[in-house]
Coordinates of C-alpha atoms in Angstrom, one line a residue:
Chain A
X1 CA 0.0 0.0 0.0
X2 CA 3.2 2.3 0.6
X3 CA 4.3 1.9 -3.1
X4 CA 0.6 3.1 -4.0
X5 CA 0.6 6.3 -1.9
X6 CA 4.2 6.7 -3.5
X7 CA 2.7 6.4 -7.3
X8 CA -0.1 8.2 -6.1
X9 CA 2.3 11.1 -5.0
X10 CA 4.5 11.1 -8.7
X11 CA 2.3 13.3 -10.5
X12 CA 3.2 11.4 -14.1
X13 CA -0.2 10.0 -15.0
X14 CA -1.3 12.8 -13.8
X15 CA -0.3 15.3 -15.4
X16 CA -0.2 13.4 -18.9
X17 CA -4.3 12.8 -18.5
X18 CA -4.7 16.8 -17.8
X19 CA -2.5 17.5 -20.6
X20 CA -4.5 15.4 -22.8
X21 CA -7.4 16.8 -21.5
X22 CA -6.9 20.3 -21.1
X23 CA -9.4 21.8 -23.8
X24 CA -12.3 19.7 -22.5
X25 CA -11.9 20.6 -18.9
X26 CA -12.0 23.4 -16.7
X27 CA -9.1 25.8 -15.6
X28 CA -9.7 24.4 -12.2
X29 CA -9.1 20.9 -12.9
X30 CA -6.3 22.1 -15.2
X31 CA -4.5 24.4 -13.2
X32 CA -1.2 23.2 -12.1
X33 CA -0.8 25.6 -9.3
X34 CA -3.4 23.0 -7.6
X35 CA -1.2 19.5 -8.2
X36 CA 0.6 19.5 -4.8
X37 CA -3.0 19.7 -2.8
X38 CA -4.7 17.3 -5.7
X39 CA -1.5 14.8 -5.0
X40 CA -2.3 15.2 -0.7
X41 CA -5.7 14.7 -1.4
X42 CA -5.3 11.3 -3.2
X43 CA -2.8 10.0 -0.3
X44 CA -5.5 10.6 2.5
X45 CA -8.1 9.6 0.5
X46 CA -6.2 6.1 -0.1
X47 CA -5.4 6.5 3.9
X48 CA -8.9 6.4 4.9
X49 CA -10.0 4.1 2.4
X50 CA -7.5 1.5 3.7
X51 CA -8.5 2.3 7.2
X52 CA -12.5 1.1 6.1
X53 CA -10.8 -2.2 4.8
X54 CA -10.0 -1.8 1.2
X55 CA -6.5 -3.7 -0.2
X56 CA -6.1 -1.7 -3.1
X57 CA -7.9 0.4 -5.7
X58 CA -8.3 1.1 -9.2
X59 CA -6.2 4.7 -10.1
X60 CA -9.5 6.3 -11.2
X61 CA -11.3 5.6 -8.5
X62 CA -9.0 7.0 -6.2
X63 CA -9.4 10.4 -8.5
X64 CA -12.6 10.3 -8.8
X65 CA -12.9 10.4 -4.7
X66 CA -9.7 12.5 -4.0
X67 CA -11.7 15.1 -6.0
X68 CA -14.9 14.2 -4.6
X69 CA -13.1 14.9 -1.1
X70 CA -11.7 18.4 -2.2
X71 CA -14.9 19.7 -3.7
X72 CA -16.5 18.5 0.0
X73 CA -14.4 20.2 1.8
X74 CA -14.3 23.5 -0.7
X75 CA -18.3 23.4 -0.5
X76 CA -18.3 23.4 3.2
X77 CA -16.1 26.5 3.5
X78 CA -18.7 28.4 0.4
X79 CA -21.6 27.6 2.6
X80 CA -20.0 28.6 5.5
X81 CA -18.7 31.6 4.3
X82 CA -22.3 32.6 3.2
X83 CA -23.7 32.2 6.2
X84 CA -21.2 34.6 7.7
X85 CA -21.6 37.1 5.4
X86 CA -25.2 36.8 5.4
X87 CA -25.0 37.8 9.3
X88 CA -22.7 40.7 8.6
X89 CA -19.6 39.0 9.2
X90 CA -16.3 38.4 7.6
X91 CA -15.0 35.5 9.5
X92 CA -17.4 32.5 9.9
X93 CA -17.8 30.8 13.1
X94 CA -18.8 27.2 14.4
X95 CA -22.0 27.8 13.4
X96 CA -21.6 28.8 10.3
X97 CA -20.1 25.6 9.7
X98 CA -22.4 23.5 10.8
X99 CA -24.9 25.2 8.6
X100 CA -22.7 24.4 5.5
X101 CA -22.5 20.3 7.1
X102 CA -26.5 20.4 7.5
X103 CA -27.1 21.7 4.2
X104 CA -24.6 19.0 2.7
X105 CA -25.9 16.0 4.9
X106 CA -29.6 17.4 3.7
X107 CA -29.6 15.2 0.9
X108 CA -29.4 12.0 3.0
X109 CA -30.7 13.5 5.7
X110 CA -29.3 13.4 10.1
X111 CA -31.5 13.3 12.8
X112 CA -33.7 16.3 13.7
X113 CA -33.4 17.8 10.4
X114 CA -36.9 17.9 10.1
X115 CA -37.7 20.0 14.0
X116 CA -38.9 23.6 13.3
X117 CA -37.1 25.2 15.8
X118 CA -34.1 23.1 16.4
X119 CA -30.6 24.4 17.7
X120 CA -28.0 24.6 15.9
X121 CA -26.0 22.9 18.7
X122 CA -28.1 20.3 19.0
X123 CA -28.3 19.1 15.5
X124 CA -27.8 15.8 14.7
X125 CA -24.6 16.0 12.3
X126 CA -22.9 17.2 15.1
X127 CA -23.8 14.3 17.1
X128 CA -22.9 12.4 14.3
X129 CA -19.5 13.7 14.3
X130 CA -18.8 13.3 17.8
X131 CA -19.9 9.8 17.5
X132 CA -17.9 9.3 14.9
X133 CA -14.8 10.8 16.5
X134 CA -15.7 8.4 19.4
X135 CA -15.7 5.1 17.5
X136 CA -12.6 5.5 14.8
X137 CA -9.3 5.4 15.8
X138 CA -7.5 8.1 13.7
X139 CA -3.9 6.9 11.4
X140 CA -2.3 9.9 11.0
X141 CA -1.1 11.5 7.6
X142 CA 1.4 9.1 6.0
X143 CA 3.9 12.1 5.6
X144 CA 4.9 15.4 6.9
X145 CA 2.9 18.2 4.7
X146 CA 4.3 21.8 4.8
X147 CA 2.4 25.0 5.0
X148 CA 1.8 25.8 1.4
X149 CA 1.0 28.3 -0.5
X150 CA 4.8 29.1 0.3
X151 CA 4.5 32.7 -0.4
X152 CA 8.0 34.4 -1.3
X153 CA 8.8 37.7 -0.1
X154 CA 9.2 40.2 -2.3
X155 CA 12.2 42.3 -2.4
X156 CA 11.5 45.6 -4.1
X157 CA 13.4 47.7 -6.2
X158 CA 13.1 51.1 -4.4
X159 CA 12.5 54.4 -6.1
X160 CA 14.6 57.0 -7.3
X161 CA 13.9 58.8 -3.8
X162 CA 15.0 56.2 -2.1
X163 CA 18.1 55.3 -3.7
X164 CA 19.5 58.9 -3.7
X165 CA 19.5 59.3 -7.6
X166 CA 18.2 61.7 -9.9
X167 CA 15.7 60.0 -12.7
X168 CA 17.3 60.6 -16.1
X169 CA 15.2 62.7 -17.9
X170 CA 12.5 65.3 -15.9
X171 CA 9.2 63.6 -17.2
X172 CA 9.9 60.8 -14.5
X173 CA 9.4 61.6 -11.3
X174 CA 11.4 60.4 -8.5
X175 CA 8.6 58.7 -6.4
X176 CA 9.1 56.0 -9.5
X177 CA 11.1 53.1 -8.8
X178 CA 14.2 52.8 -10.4
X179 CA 16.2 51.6 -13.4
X180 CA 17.5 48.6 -13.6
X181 CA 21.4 48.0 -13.5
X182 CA 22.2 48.5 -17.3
X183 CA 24.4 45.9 -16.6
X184 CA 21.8 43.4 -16.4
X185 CA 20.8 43.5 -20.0
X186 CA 23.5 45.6 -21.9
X187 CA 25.9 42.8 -22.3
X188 CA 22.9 40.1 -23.4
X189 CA 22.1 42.7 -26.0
X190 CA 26.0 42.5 -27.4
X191 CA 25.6 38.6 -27.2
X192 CA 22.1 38.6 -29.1
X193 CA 23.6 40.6 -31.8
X194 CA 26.2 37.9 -32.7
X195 CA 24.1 35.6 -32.1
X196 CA 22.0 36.8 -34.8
X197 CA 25.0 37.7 -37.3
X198 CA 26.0 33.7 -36.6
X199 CA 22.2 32.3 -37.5
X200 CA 22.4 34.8 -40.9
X201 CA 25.8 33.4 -41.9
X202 CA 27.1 29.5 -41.9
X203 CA 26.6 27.6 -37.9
X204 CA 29.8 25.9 -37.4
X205 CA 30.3 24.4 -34.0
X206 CA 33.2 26.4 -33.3
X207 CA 31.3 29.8 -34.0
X208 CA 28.4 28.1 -31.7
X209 CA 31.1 27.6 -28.8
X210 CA 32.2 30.7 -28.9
X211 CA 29.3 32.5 -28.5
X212 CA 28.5 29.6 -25.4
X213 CA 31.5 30.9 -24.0
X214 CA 30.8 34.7 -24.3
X215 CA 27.3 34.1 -22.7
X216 CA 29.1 32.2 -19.5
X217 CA 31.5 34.9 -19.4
X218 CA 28.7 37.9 -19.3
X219 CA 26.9 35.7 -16.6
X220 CA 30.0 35.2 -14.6
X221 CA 31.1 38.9 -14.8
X222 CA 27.4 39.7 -13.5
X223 CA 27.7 37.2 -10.7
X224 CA 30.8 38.4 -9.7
X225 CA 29.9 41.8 -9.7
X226 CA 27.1 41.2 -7.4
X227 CA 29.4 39.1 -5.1
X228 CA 31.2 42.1 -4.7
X229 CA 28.6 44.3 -4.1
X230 CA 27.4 42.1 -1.1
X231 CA 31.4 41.9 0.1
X232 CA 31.2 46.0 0.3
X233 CA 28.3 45.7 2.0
X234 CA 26.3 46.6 -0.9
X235 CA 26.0 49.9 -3.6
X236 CA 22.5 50.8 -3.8
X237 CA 22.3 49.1 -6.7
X238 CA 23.6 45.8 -5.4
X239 CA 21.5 45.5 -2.3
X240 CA 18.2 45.0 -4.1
X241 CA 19.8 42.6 -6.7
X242 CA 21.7 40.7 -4.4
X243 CA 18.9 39.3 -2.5
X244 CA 16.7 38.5 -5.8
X245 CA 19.9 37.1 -7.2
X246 CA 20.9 35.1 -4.4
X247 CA 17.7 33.7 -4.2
X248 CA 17.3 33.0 -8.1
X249 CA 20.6 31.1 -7.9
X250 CA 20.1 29.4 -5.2
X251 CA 17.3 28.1 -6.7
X252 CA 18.1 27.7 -10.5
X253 CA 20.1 24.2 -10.3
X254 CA 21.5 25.5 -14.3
X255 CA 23.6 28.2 -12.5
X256 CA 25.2 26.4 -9.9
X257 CA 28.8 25.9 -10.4
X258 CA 29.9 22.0 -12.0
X259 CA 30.3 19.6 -9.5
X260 CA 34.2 18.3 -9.0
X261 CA 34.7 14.6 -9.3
X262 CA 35.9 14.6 -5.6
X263 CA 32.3 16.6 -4.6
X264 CA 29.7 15.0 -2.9
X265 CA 26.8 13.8 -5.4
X266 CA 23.4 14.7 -4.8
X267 CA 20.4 12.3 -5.8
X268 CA 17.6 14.9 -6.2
X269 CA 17.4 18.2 -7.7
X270 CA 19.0 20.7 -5.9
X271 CA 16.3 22.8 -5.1
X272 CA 16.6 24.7 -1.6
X273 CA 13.1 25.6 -0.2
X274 CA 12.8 29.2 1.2
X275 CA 14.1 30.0 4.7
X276 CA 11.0 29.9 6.5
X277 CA 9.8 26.4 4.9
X278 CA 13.5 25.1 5.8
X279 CA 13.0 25.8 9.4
X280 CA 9.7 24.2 9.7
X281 CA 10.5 21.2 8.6
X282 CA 14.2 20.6 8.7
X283 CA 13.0 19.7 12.5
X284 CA 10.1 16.9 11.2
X285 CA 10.6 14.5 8.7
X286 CA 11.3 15.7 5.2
X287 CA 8.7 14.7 2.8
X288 CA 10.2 11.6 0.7
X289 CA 10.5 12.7 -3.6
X290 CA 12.2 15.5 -5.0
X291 CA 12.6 17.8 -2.2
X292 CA 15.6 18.6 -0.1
X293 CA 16.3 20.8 3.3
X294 CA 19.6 22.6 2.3
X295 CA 21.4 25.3 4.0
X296 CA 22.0 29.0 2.4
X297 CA 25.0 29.0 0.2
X298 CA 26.4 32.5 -0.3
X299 CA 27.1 33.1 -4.1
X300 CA 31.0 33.0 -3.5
X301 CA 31.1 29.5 -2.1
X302 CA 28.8 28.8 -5.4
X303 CA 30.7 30.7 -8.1
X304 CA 34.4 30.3 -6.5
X305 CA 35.2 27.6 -8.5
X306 CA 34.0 28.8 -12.1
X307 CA 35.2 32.3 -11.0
X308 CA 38.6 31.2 -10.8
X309 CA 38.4 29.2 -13.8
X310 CA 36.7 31.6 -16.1
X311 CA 39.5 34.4 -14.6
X312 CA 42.1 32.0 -15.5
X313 CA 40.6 31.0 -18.7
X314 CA 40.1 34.5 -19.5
X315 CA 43.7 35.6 -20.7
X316 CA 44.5 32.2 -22.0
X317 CA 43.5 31.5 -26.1
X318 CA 41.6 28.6 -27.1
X319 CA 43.5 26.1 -26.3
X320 CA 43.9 27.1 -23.0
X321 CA 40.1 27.1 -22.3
X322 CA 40.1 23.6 -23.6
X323 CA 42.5 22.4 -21.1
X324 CA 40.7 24.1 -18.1
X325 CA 37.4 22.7 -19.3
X326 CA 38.5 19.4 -20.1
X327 CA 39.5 18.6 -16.4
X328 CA 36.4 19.5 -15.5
X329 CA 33.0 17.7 -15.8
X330 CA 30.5 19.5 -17.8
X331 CA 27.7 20.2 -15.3
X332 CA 25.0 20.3 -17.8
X333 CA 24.3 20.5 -21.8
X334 CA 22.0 23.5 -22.4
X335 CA 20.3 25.5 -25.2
X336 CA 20.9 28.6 -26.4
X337 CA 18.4 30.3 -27.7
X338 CA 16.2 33.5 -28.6
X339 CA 12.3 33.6 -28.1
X340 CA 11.0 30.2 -29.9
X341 CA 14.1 29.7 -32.2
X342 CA 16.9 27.3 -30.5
X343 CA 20.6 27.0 -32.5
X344 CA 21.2 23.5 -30.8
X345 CA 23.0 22.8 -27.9
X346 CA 26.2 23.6 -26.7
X347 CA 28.6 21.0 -27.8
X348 CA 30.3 19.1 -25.4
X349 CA 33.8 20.0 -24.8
X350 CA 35.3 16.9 -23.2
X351 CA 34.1 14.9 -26.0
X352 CA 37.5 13.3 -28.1
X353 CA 35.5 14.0 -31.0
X354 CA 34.6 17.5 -30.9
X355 CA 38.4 18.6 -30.3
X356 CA 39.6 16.0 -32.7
X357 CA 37.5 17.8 -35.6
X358 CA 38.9 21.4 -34.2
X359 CA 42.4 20.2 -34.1
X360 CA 42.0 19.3 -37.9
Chain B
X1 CA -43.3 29.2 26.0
X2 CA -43.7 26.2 28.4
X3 CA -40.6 24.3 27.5
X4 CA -38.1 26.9 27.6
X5 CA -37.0 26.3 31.2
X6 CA -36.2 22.8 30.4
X7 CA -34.7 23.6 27.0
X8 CA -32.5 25.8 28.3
X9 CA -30.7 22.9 30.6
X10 CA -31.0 20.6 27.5
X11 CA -29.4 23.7 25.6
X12 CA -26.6 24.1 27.9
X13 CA -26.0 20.5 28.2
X14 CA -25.6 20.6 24.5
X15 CA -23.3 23.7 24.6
X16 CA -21.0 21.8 27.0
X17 CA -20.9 18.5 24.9
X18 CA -20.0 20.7 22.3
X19 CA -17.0 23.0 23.7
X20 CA -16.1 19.8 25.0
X21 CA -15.8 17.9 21.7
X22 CA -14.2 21.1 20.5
X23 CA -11.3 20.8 23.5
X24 CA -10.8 17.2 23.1
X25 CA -10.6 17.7 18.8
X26 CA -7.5 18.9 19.1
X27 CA -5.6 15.9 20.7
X28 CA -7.3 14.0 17.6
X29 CA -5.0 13.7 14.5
X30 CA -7.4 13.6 11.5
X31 CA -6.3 11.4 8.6
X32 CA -6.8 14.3 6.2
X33 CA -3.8 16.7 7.1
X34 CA -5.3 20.4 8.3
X35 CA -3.0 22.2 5.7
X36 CA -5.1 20.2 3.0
X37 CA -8.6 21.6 4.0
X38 CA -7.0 25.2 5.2
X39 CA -5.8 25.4 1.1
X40 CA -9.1 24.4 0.4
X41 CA -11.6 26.4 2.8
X42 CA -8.8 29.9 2.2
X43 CA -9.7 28.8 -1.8
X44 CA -13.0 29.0 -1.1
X45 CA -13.1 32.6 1.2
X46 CA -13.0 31.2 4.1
X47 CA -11.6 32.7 7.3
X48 CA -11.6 31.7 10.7
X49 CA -8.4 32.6 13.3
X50 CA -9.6 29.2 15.6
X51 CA -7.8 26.1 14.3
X52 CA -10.2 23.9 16.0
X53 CA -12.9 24.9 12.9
X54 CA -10.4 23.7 10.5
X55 CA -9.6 20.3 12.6
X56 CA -13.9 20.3 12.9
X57 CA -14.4 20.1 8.9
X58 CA -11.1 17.4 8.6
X59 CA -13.1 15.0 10.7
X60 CA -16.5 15.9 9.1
X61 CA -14.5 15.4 6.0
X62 CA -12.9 11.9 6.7
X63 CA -16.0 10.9 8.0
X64 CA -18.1 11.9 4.7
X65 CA -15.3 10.0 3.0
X66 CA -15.4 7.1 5.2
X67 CA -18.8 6.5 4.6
X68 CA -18.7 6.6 1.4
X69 CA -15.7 4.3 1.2
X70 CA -17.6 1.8 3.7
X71 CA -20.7 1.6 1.2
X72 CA -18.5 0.9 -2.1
X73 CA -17.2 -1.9 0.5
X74 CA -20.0 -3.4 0.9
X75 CA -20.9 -3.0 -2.6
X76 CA -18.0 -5.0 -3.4
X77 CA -18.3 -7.5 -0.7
X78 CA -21.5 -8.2 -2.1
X79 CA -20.8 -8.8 -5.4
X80 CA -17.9 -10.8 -4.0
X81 CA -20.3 -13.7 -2.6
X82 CA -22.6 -13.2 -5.4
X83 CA -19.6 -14.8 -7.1
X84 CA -18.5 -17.1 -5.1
X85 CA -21.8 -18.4 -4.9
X86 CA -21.3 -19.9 -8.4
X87 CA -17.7 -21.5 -8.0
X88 CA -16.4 -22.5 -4.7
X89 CA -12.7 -22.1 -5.8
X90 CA -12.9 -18.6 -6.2
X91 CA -13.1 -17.5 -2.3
X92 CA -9.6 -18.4 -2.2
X93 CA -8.6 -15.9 -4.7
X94 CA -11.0 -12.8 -4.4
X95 CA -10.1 -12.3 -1.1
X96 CA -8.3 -8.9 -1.8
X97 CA -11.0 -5.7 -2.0
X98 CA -10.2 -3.3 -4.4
X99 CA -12.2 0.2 -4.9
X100 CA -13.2 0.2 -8.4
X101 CA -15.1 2.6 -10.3
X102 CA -18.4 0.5 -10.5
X103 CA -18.8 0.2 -6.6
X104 CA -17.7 3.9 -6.5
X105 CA -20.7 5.3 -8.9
X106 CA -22.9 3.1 -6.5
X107 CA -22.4 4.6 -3.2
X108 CA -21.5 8.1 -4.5
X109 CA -25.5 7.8 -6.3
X110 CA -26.8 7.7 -3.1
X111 CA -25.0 10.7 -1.5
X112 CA -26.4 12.7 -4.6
X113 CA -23.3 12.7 -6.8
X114 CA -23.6 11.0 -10.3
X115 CA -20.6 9.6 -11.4
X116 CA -20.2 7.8 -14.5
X117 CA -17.4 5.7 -15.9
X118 CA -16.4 5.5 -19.4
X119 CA -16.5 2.2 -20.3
X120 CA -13.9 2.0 -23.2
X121 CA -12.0 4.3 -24.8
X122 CA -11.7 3.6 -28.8
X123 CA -9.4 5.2 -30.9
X124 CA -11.3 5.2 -34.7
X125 CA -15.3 5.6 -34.3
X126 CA -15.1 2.1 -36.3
X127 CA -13.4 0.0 -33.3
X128 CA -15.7 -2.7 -32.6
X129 CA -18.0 -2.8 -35.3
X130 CA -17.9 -5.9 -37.6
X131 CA -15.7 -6.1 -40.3
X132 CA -18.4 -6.7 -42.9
X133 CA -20.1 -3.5 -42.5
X134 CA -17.0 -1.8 -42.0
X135 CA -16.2 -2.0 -45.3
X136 CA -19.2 0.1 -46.3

């Protein structure tokens, strides 16, 4: 039953069915902001239908009533939140509640639902409940859910007040936030423009490389820039960037510096949870898939490796790249590309062939 | 009205069961984890600052879905020794219970909510017919 939950809990037939599907149904049952819940739902329902005395279950059965349980519970809290409002209120209260379980359990019907001028306290869903409670002994939920929606703080710009400049140009007024860094996109503009001068003429690898290599470079010299900025304690400029950077690659696995052969490997994707969902529940369980509890890394630690090689690598020619890059392993083959066209992918320097060709 | 005196005891009597069920919720672990249902009910517009509420529709929850569970059981078990009526051998083998969509449509009719299974799925509108008037 554990390797069903598990199954249950991999979101591949899943998401290939609402793929599929996706015109027919509705945005709801399309979204895929909504798979972690749908995925929670599906393990409790199996839970409790285990704890009546089923041995297994058919995969769209156990849909059909995980989504059966999740429209429940998300009719409950629309009754109940009409009912408050219809009072005057904005927070609903146990009664409220038990308003929304009466009108659901109206269909089949409880005892006392027919009495004029019954309680609300006395009604017979509650006693229902409370026998309920009484009579089943509870499993807990096979694993250790976190508070989600993980909402991410937002680290803003500042305006032009703020930051002590003047806005260039006297139709923008200062309250405005400001500019961003030119750096940021000034040298991906030089790089587009070969880019597109190398699609007009003849693609050879080597032309492809060395535009790979440009692009690292430009990234690099922005990373290190920002390390610096947080080492001086951080320009104006760097202090907004520094955060949102940090926190973009700490969590974009592509930027992270290649792993050295000596270098502990890691199994799942390196992605590090925000701060507040890594205190929470680095002290329970950690939730078995593709989810890890890491600690910060500061972009030096990250980037001192490929700093030191791309500084090294910077005054040397061709050949002297190739050497650096051959000792190391290749951390991962990407595309380049602009919008929807891609030039290929990045061909693999440590390959015998590749240098074989260049050498001839 | 002539009742009221005695209503009201019944009435507080009531109230106490209840705050008391509310106190003794909380030491109760419901199968269906509370961030589950708080996603849901905050999805829905639902706020409340007392967690008990939320631990309240849990257990209403896994008891709706218990029920309904426990009726596609018995709809299975059912059909089970309807079987095994016919052929002693197969008690030995049909001993595991597994929720299938049939016994789900069942139970789920009576709680008001009409599910129904596609049968097949075909891939050409022709699948399945015979091959003489196929041709045509």
């Amino acid at each position: 039953m554990k390797k069903l939950f598990e199954q249950s809990l991999n979101m591949n037939n899943g998401c290939l069915e609402k793929r599929k599907k996706e015109g027919s149904k509705s945005s709801k049952s399309g979204s895929k902001s909504d798979d972690f819940a749908v995925a929670i739902a599906k393990v409790a329902a199996a839970q409790v239908c285990e704890s009546v005395g089923f041995q297994g279950f058919h995969l769209s059965a156990l849909e059909t009533l995980s989504d059966i349980t999740v429209r429940y519970i998300f009719s409950i809290g629309k009754s109940a939140n009409f009912s408050a409002n219809l009072a005057g209120r904005v927070e609903a209260n146990l009664f409220d509640i038990i308003h929304g379980l009466e009108e659901l359990g109206s269909g089949l019907g409880f005892a006392g639902a027919s009495d004029v001028d019954r309680c609300v306290v006395n009604s017979g869903i509650v006693r229902d409940i409370i026998h309920f409670v009484g009579g089943a002994d509870f499993i807990p939920f096979a694993y250790d859910v976190p508070r989600f929606p993980v909402v991410k703080e937002l680290k803003e710009i500042g305006s032009f007040q703020e930051k002590g400049e003047d806005p260039p140009g006297e139709h923008i007024p200062s309250w405005l936030p400001a500019f961003p860094v030119p750096e940021t996109y000034a040298t991906r503009s030089s790089v587009e423009n070969e880019m597109m001068s190398v699609s007009t003429g003849k693609k050879t690898e080597s032309e492809l490389a060395s535009v790979g290599r440009k692009m690292e470079r430009s990234l690099l010299n922005l990373q290190l820039r920002f390390a610096n900025n947080e080492n001086e304690g951080g320009s104006l400029h760097g202090v907004g960037y520094s955060g949102r950077a940090r926190e973009d690659f700490e969590g974009n696995p592509y930027l992270a510096a290649p792993l050295h052969s000596g270098e502990k490997e890691v199994e799942v994707s390196p992605v590090v949870l925000p701060a507040k969902l890594s205190n929470e529940a680095s002290l329970r369980n950690p939730v078995p898939g593709n989810v890890i509890v890491g600690n910060h890394v500061s972009v030096l630690e990250t980037f001192a490796s490929a700093i030191d090689a791309m500084k090294s690598g910077l005054c040397d020619s061709d050949n002297g790249t190739k050497k650096l890059l051959s000792t190391q392993r290749p951390a991962l083959r990407f595309k380049i590309g602009i919008g929807k066209k891609s030039f290929g992918t990045v061909p693999d320097f440590n390959s015998q062939d590749f240098w074989r060709q260049k050498q001839a | 009205m002539n009742h009221n005196p005695q209503s009201s005891d019944g009435k507080h009597d009531d109230d106490s069961a209840l705050s008391d069920f509310l106190a003794s919720l909380m030491d109760y672990t419901p199968t269906i984890p509370d961030e589950l249902v708080e996603h849901y009910l905050s999805k829905s517009g639902f706020q409340s600052p007392d967690v008990r509420l939320i631990k309240l529709v849990a257990v209403a929850t896994q008891k709706f879905v218990a029920e309904v569970a426990s009726d596609a059981l018995m709809h299975c078990k059912a059909r089970q020794a309807a079987v095994v009526k016919d052929k002693r051998d197969k008690q030995q083998k049909d001993k595991r219970l597994i929720l299938t969509m049939d016994d789900l449509s069942k139970s789920l009719r009576e709680y008001g909510v009409n599910v129904k299974h596609q049968e097949y799925f075909a891939d050409s509108p022709s699948t399945g017919i015979d091959p003489a008037s196929r041709e045509e």
